Short mmCIF file of C-alpha atoms and ligand atoms in Angstrom, two decimals:
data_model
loop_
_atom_site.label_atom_id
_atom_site.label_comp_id
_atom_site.label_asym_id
_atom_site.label_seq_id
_atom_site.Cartn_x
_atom_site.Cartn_y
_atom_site.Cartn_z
CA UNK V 1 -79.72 24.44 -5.02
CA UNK V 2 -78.73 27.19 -7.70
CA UNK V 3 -80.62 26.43 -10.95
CA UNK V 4 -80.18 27.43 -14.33
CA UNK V 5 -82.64 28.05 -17.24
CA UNK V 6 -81.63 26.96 -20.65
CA UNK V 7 -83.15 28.87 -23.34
CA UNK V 8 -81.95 27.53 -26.14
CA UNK V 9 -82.27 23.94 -28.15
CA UNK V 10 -80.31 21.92 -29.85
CA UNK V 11 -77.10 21.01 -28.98
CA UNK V 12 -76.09 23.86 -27.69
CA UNK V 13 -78.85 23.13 -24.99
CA UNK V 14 -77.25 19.81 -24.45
CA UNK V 15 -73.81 21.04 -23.64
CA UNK V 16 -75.28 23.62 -21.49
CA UNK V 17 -76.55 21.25 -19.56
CA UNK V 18 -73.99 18.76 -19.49
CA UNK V 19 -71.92 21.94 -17.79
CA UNK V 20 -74.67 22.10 -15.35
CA UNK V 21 -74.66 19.13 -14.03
CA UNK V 22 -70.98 18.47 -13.62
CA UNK V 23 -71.02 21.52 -11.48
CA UNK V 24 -74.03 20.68 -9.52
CA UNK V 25 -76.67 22.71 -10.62
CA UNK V 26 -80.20 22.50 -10.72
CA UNK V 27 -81.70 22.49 -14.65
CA UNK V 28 -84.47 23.75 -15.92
CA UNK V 29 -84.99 23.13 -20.04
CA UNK V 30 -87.30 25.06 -21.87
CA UNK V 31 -88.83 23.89 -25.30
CA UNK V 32 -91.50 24.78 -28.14
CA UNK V 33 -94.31 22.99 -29.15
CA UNK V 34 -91.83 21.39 -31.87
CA UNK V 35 -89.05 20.65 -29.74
CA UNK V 36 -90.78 18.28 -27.07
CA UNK V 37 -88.74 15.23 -28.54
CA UNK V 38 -84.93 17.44 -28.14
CA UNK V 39 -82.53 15.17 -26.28
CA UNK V 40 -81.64 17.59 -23.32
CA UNK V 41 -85.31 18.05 -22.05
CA UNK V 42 -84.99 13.85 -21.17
CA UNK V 43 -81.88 14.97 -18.71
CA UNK V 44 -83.59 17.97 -17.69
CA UNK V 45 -84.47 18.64 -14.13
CA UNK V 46 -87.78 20.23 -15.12
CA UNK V 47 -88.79 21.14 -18.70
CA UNK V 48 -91.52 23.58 -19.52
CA UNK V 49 -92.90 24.00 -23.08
CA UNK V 50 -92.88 28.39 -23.67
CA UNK V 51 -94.67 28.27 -26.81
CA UNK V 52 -95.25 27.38 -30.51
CA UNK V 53 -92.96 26.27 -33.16
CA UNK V 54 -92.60 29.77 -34.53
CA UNK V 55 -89.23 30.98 -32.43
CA UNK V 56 -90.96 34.37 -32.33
CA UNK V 57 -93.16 32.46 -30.12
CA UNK V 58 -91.01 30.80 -28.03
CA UNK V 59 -86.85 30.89 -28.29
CA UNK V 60 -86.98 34.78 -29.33
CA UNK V 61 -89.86 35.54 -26.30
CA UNK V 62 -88.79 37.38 -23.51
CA UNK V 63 -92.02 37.33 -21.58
CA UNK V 64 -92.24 33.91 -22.09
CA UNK V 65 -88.67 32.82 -20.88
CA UNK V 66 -89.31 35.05 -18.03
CA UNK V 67 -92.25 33.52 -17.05
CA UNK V 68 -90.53 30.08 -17.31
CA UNK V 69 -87.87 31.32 -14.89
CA UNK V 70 -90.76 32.74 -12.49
CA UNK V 71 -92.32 29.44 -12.28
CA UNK V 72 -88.96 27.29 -12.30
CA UNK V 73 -87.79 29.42 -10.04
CA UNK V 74 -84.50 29.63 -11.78
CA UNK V 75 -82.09 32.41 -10.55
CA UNK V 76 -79.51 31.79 -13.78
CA UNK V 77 -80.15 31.86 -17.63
CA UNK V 78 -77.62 30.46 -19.98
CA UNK V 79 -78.99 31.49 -23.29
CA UNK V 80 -76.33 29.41 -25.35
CA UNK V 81 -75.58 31.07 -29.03
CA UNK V 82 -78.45 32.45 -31.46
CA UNK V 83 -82.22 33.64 -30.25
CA UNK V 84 -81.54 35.85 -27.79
CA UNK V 85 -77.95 35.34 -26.52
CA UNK V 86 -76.87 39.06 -27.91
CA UNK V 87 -80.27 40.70 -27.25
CA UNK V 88 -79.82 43.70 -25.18
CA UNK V 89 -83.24 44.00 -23.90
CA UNK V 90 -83.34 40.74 -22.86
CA UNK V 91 -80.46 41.45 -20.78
CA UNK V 92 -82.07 44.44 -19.38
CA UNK V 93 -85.28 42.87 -18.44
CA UNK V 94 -83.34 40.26 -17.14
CA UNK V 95 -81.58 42.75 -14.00
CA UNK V 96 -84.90 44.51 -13.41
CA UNK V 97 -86.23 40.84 -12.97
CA UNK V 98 -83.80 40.17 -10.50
CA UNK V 99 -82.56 36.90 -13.19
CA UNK V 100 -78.51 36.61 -13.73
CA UNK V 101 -78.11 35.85 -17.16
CA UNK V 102 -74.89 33.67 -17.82
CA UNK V 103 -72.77 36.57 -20.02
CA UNK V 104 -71.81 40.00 -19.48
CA UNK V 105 -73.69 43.05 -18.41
CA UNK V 106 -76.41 44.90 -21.34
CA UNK V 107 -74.58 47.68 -21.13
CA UNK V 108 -71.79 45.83 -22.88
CA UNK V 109 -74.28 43.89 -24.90
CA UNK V 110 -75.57 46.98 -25.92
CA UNK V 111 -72.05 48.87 -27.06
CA UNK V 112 -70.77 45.60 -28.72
CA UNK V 113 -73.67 44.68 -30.43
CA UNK V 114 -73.35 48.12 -32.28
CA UNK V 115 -70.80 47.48 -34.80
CA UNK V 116 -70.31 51.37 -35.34
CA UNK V 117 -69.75 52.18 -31.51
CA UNK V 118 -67.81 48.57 -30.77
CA UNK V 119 -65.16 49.47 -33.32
CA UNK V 120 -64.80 52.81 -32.33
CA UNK V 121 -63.93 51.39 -28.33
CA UNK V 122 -62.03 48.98 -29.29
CA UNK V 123 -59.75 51.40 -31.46
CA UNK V 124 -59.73 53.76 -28.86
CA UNK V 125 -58.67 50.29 -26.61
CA UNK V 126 -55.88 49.75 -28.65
CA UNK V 127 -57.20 46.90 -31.18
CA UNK V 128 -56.39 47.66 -34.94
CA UNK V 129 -59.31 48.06 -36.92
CA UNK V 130 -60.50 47.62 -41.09
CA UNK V 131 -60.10 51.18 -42.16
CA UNK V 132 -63.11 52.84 -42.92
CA UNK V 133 -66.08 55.04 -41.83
CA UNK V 134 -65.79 56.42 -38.16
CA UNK V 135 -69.18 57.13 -38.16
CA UNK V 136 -72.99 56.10 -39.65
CA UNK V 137 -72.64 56.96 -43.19
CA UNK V 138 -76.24 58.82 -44.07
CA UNK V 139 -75.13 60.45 -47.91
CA UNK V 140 -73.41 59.24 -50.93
CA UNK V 141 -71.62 62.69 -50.48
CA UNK V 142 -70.17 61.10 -47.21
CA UNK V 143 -69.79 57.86 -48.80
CA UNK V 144 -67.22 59.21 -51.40
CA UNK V 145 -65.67 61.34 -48.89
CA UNK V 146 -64.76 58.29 -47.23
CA UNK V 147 -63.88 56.29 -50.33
CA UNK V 148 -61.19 58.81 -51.40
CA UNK V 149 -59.27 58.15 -48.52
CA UNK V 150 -59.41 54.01 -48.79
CA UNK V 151 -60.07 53.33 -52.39
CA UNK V 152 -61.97 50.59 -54.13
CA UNK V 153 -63.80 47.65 -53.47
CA UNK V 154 -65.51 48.49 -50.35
CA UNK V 155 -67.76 47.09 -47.88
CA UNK V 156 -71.02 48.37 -47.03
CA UNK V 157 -72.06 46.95 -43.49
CA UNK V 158 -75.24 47.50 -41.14
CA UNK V 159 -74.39 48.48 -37.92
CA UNK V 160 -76.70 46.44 -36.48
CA UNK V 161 -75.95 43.64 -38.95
CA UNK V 162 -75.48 39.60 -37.74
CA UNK V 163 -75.66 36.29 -39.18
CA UNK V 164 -73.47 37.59 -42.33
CA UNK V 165 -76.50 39.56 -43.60
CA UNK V 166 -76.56 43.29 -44.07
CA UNK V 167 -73.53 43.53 -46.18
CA UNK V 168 -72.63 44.35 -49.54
CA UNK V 169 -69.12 44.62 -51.45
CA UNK V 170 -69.30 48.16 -53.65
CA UNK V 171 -66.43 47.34 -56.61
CA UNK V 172 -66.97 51.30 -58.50
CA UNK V 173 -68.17 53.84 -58.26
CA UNK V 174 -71.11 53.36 -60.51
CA UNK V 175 -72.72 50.41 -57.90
CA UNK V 176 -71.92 52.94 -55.04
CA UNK V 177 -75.48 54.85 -54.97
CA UNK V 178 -77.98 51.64 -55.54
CA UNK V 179 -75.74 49.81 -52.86
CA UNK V 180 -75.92 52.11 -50.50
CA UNK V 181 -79.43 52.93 -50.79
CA UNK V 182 -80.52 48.78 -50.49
CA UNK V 183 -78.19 47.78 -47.62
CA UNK V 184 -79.92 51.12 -45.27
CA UNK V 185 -83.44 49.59 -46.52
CA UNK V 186 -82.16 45.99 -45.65
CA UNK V 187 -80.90 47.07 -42.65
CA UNK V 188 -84.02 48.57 -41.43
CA UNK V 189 -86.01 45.66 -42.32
CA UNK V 190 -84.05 42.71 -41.01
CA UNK V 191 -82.20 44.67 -37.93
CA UNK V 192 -85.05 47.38 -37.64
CA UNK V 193 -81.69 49.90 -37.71
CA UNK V 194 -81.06 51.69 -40.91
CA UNK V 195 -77.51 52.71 -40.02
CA UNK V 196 -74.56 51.34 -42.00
CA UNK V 197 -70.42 52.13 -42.08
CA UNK V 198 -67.74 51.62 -44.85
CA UNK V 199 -65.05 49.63 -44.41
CA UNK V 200 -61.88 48.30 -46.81
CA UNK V 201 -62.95 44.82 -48.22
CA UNK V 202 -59.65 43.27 -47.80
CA UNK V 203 -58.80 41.04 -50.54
CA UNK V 204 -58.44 37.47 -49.57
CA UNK V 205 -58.22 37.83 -45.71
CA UNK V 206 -58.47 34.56 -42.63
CA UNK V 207 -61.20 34.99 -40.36
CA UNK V 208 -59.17 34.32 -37.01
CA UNK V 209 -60.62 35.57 -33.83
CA UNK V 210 -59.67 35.42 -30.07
CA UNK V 211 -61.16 33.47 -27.26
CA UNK V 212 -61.38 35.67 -23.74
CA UNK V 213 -62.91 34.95 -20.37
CA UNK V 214 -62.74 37.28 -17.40
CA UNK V 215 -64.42 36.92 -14.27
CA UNK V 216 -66.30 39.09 -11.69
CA UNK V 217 -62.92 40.06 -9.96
CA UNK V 218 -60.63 42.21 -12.84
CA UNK V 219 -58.97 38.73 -13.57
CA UNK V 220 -58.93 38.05 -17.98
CA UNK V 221 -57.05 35.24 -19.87
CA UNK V 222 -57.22 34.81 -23.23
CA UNK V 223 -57.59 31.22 -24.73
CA UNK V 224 -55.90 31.63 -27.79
CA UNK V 225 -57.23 31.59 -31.35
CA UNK V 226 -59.49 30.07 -34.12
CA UNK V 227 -59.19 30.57 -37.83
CA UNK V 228 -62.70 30.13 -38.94
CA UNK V 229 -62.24 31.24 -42.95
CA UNK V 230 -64.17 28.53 -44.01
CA UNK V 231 -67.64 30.09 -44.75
CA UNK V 232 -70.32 29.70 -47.04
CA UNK V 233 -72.05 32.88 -47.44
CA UNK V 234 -70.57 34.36 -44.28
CA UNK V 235 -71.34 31.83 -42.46
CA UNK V 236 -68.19 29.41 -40.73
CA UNK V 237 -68.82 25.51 -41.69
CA UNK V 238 -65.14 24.85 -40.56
CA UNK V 239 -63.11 26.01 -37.39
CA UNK V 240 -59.21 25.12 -36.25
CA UNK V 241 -57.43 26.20 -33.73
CA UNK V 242 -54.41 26.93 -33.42
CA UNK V 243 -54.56 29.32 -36.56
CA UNK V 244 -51.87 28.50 -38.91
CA UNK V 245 -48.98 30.33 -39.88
CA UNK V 246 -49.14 32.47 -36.99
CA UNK V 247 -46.10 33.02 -34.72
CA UNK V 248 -45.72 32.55 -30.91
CA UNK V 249 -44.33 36.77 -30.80
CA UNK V 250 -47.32 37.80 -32.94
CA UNK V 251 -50.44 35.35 -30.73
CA UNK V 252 -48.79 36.63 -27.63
CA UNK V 253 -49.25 40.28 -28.77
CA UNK V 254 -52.72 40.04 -30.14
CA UNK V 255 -53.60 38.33 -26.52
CA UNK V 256 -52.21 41.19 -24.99
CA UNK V 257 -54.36 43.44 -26.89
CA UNK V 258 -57.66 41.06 -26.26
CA UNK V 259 -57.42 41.15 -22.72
CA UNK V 260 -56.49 44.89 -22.46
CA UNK V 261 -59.88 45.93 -24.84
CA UNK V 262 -61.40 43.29 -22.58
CA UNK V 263 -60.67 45.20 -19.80
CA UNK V 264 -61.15 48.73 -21.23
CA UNK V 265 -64.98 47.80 -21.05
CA UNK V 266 -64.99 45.65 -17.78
CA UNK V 267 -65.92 42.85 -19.93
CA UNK V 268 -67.25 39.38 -17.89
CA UNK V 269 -67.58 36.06 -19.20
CA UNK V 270 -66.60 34.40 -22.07
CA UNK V 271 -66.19 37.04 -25.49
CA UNK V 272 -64.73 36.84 -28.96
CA UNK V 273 -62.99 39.25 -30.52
CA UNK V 274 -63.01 38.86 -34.31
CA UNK V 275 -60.27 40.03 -36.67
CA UNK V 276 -59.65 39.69 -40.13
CA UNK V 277 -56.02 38.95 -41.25
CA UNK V 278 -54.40 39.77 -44.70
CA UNK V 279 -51.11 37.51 -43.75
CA UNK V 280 -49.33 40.07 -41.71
CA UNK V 281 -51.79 42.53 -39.75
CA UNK V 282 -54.64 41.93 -37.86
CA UNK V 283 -57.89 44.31 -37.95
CA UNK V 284 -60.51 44.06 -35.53
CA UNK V 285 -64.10 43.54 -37.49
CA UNK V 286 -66.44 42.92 -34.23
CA UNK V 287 -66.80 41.43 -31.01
CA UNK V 288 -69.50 38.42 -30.31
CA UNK V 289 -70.51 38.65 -26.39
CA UNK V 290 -71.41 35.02 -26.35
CA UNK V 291 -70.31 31.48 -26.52
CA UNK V 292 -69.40 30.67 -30.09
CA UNK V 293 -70.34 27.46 -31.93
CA UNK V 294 -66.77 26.79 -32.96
CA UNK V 295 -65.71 26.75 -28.73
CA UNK V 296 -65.03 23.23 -28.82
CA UNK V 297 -61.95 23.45 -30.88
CA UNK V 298 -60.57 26.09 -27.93
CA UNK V 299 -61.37 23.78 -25.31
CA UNK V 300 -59.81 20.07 -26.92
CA UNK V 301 -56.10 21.98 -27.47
CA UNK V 302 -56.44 24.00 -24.08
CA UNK V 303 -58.06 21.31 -21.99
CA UNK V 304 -60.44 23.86 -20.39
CA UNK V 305 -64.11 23.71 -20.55
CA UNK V 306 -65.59 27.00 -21.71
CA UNK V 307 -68.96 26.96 -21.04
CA UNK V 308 -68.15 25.09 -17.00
CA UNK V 309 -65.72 28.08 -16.68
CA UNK V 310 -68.66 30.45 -18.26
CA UNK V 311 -71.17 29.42 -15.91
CA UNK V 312 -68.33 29.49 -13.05
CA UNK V 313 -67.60 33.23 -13.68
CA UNK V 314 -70.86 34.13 -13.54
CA UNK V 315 -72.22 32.27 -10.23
CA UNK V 316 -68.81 35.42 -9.02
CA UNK V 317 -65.82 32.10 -8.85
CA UNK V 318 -62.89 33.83 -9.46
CA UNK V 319 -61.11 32.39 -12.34
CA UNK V 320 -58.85 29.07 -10.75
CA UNK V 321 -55.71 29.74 -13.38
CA UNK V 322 -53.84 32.64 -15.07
CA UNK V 323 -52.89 33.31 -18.37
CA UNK V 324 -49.63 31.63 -17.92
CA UNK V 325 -51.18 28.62 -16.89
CA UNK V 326 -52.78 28.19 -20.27
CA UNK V 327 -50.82 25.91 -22.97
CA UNK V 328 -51.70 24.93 -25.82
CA UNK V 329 -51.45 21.36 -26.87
CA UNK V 330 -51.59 19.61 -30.17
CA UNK V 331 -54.33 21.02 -32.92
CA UNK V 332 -58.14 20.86 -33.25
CA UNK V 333 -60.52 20.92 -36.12
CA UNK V 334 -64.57 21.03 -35.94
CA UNK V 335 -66.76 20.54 -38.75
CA UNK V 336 -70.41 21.69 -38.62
CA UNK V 337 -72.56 19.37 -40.01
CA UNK V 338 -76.11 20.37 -41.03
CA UNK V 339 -78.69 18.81 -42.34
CA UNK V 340 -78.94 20.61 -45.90
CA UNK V 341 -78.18 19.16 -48.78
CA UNK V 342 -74.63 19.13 -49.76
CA UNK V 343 -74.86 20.69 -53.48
CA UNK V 344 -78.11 23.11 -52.91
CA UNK V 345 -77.37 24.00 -49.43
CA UNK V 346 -80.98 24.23 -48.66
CA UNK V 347 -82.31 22.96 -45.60
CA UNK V 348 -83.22 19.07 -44.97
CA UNK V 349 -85.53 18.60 -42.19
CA UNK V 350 -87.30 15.18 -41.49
CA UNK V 351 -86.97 11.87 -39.50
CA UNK V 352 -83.04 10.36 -38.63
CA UNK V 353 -83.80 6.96 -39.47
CA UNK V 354 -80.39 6.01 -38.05
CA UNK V 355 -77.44 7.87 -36.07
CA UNK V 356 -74.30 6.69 -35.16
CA UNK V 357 -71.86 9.25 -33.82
CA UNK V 358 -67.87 9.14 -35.01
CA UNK V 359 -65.75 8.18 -31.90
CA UNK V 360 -62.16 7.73 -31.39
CA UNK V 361 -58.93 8.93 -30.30
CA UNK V 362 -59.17 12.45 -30.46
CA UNK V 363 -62.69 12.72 -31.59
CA UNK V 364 -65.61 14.55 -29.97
CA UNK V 365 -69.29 15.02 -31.56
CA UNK V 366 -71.74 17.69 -29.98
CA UNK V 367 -75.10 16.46 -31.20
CA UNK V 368 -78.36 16.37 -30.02
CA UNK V 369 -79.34 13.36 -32.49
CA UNK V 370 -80.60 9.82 -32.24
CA UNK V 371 -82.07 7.48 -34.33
CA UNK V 372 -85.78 8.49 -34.42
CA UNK V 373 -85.79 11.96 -34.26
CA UNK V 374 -87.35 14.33 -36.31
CA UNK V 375 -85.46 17.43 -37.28
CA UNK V 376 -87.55 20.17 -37.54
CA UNK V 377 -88.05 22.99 -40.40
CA UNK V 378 -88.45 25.78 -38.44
CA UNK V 379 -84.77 26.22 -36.77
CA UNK V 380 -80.90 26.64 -37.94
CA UNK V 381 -80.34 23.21 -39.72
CA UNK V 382 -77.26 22.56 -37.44
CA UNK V 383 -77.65 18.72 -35.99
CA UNK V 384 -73.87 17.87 -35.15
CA UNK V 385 -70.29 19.33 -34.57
CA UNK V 386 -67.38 16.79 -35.38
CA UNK V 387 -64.73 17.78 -33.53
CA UNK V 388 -61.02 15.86 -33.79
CA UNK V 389 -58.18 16.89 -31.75
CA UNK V 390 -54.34 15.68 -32.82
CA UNK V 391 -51.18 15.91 -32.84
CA UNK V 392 -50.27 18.24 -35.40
CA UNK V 393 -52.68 19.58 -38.39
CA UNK V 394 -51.88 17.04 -40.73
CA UNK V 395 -52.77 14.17 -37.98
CA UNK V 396 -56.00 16.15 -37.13
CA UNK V 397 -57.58 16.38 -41.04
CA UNK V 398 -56.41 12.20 -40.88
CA UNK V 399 -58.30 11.87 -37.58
CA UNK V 400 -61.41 14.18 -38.64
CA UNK V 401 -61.94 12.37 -41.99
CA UNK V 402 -61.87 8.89 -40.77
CA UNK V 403 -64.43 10.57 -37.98
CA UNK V 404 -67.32 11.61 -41.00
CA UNK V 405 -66.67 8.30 -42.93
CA UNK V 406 -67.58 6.06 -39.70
CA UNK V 407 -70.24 8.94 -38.89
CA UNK V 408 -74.05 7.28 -40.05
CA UNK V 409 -76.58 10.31 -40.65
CA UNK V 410 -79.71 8.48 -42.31
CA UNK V 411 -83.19 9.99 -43.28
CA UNK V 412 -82.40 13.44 -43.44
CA UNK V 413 -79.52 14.80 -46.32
CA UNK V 414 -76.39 16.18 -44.72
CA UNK V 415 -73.37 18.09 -45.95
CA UNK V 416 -70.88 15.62 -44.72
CA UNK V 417 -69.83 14.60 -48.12
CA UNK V 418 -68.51 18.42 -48.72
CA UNK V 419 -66.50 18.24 -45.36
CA UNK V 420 -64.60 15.21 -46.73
CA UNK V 421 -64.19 17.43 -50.24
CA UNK V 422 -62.56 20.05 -48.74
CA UNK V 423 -60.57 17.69 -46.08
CA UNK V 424 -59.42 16.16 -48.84
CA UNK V 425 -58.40 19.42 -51.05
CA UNK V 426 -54.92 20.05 -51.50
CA UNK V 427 -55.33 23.32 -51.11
CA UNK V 428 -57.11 23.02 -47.82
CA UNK V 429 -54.28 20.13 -46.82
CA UNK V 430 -51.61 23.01 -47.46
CA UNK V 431 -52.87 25.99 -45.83
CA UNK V 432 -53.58 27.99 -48.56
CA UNK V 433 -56.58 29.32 -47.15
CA UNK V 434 -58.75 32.59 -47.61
CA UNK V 435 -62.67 33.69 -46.71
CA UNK V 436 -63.42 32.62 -50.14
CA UNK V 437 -62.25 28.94 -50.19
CA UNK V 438 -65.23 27.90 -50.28
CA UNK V 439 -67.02 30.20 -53.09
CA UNK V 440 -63.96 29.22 -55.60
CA UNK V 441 -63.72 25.44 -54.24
CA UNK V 442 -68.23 25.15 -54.89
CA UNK V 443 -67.57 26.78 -58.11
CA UNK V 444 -64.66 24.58 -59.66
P1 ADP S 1 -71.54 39.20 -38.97
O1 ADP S 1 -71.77 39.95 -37.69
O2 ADP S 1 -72.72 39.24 -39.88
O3 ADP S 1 -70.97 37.84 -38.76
P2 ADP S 1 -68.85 40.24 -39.52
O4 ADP S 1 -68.51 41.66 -39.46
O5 ADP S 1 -68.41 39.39 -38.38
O6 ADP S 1 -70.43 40.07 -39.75
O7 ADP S 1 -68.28 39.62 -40.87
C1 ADP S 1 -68.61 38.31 -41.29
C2 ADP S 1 -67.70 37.87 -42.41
O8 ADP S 1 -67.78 38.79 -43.52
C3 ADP S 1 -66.22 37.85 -42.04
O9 ADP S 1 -65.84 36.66 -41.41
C4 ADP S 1 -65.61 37.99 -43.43
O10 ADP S 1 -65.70 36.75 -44.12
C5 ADP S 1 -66.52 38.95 -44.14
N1 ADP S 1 -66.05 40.36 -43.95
C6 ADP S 1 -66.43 41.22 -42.99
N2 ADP S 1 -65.79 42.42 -43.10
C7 ADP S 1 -64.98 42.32 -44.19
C8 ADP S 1 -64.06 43.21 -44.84
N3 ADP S 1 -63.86 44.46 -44.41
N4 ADP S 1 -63.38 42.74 -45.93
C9 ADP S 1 -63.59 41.47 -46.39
N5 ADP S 1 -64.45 40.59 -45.84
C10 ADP S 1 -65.14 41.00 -44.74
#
């Protein structure tokens, strides 16, 4: 029987292995020394504990996933979002290992992970792209070479950069030499790269990004869309799909151009393409060679499971439908839900007292919870996505808010209460929606 390795946690891990199972597959759940109570490793095949609480340890090992695969004997490893999911080497090791991992090659790990190299193939695929820097930018001398052609504010951006760190917004040209200077250091020290690019900071743009899959065999469809603008320090708390305000002429061209970059690098699996849009243009910002958090919202208005048709591609199925085959039905909102507290935002670990999940027409929560667990300190503070699917967008906010109000989340402090806020903001109600929401709706 085929088996898979899940290295991940959370709920992530869950949904992996919910996918599994529906298609037949042998599981194999690995866990820290902090995790031993997560949800999945009960539904688990066989579990095996690859270290201490410290991620280094454990999630971000390589030796010690592929050591858990030796002994499992698990030819497949899904490795969900996060930890190592975009880690190049682990890819690598990986195909010397003989292991499949459940994504595309580390070739194009490699190239896409490098924001300097991925935007330069994907302009030379076609995709339009933030103007800026071609290249690393080493001097201020190249800096303001670069500047005089785009203008002010700019963005100063680590190559290597992730997670929404490794940037920062240059207004003048006074700040230009002291922000230069930090985001190379802060680059080397978080992403152990020092090299960093210019681009445009566009003023008030929509994060909205494409969903692709493309199997073993040439075949790529593209899933549509998701307008993820609602961030909190670069970081998406709130995900729709469709995007609004976005015509049918103008989606089917941008798919176009997804599947053709797609091809232009013999991309496999399942891929996002991310693009910023100023209300009329599109411009490519980076592409994330993994299953995305915010999937779910793809999969309730397209019917298709992602992460079933992920693993599919991988184990070489060619892909059952075509891109004409896809429709899009209704629209879908997810709200991330961490346990933080709403008005600091810091994290909120401890013991859930009591869980209930939302439920409903329409409504879907990913969540490895129940009442009785203890949600550790030393992880992403993610603990459940709240996902409603309806008719139209109006019908989905109705169906997503009376989701969190039935939703019961004790013993640990949660930012639900903000998702009904901005649910219930009239600005968020009528579309008028930028990256910054949410920095002008914490501050008013
Ligand atoms: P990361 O890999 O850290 O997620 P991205 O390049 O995907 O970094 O950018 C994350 C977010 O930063 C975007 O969703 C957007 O909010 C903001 N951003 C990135 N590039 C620009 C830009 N050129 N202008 C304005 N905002 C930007």
């Amino acid at each position: 029987m085929t088996s898979v390795l899940i290295a991940n946690r959370g709920e992530i891990a869950l949904r992996v292995l919910r996918a599994c199972k529906v298609l037949g597959l042998h599981t194999v759940a690995v866990y820290s020394k902090a995790d031993k109570d997560l949800l999945h490793l009960r539904l688990a095949d066989e579990t095996i504990c690859i270290g201490s609480a410290d991620a280094q340890s454990s999630y971000l090992s390589i030796p010690a996933i592929i050591s858990a695969a030796e002994i499992s004997g698990a030819e497949f490893i899904h490795p969900g979002y996060g930890f190592l999911s975009e880690n190049h080497s682990f890819a690598k090791q990986l195909e010397h290992s003989g292991f499949k991992l459940i994504g595309p090659t580390s070739e194009v790990i490699k190239l896409m992970g490098d924001k300097i190299f991925a935007k330069k193939a994907m302009k030379e695929a076609g995709l339009p792209c933030v103007p800026g820097s071609k290249d690393e930018i080493l001097t201020y001398a190249q800096a303001k070479a670069v500047i005089d052609d785009i203008g002010y504010p700019i963005l100063i951006k680590a190559s290597a950069g992730g997670g929404g760190r490794g940037m920062r917004v240059v207004n003048e040209e006074s700040e230009l030499k002291t922000a230069l200077e930090e985001v190379q250091k802060e680059a080397g020290v978080l992403f152990k790269d020092k090299r960093v690019f210019i681009e445009r900071y566009l003023y008030k743009p929509r994060h909205i990004e494409f969903q692709i899959l493309a199997d073993q065999h040439g075949n790529v469809v593209c899933l549509g869309e998701r307008d993820c603008s609602i961030q909190r320090r670069h970081q998406k708390i709130i995900e729709e799909a469709p995007a609004f305000g976005i015509s049918a002429k103008q989606r089917n061209h941008m798919m176009q151009l997804c599947i053709d970059a797609c091809k232009s690098i013999h991309y496999v699996g399942v891929g996002t393409f991310e693009f910023l849009y100023d209300g009329k243009e599109f411009y490519f910002i980076e592409m994330n060679t993994r299953i995305q958090v915010e999937h779910p919202v793809t999969e309730m208005i397209t019917g298709i499971d992602l992460i079933e048709q992920q693993i599919k591609v991988a184990l070489g199925d060619k892909l059952a439908f075509k891109q004409e085959d896809i429709t899009f039905n209704g629209h879908a909102i997810e709200c991330r839900i961490n346990a933080e507290n709403p008005q600091t935002m810091l994290p909120s670990p401890g013991l859930v007292t009591d869980y209930h999940a939302a439920s409903g027409p329409g409504i879907r929560v990913d969540s490895h919870l129940y009442s009785g667990y203890r949600v550790p300190h030393q992880y992403d503070s993610l603990v459940a996505k709240v996902i409603a699917h309806g008719y139209g967008r109006h019908h989905t906010i109705h169906r997503l808010k009376n989701a969190l109000s039935e939703m019961i989340i004790e013993g640990v402090a949660t930012n639900t209460s903000l998702h009904c806020d901005i649910l219930d903001d009239p600005r968020f109600q009528s579309e008028d929606i930028s990256i910054h929401f949410l920095q002008e709706f914490v501050d008013c």
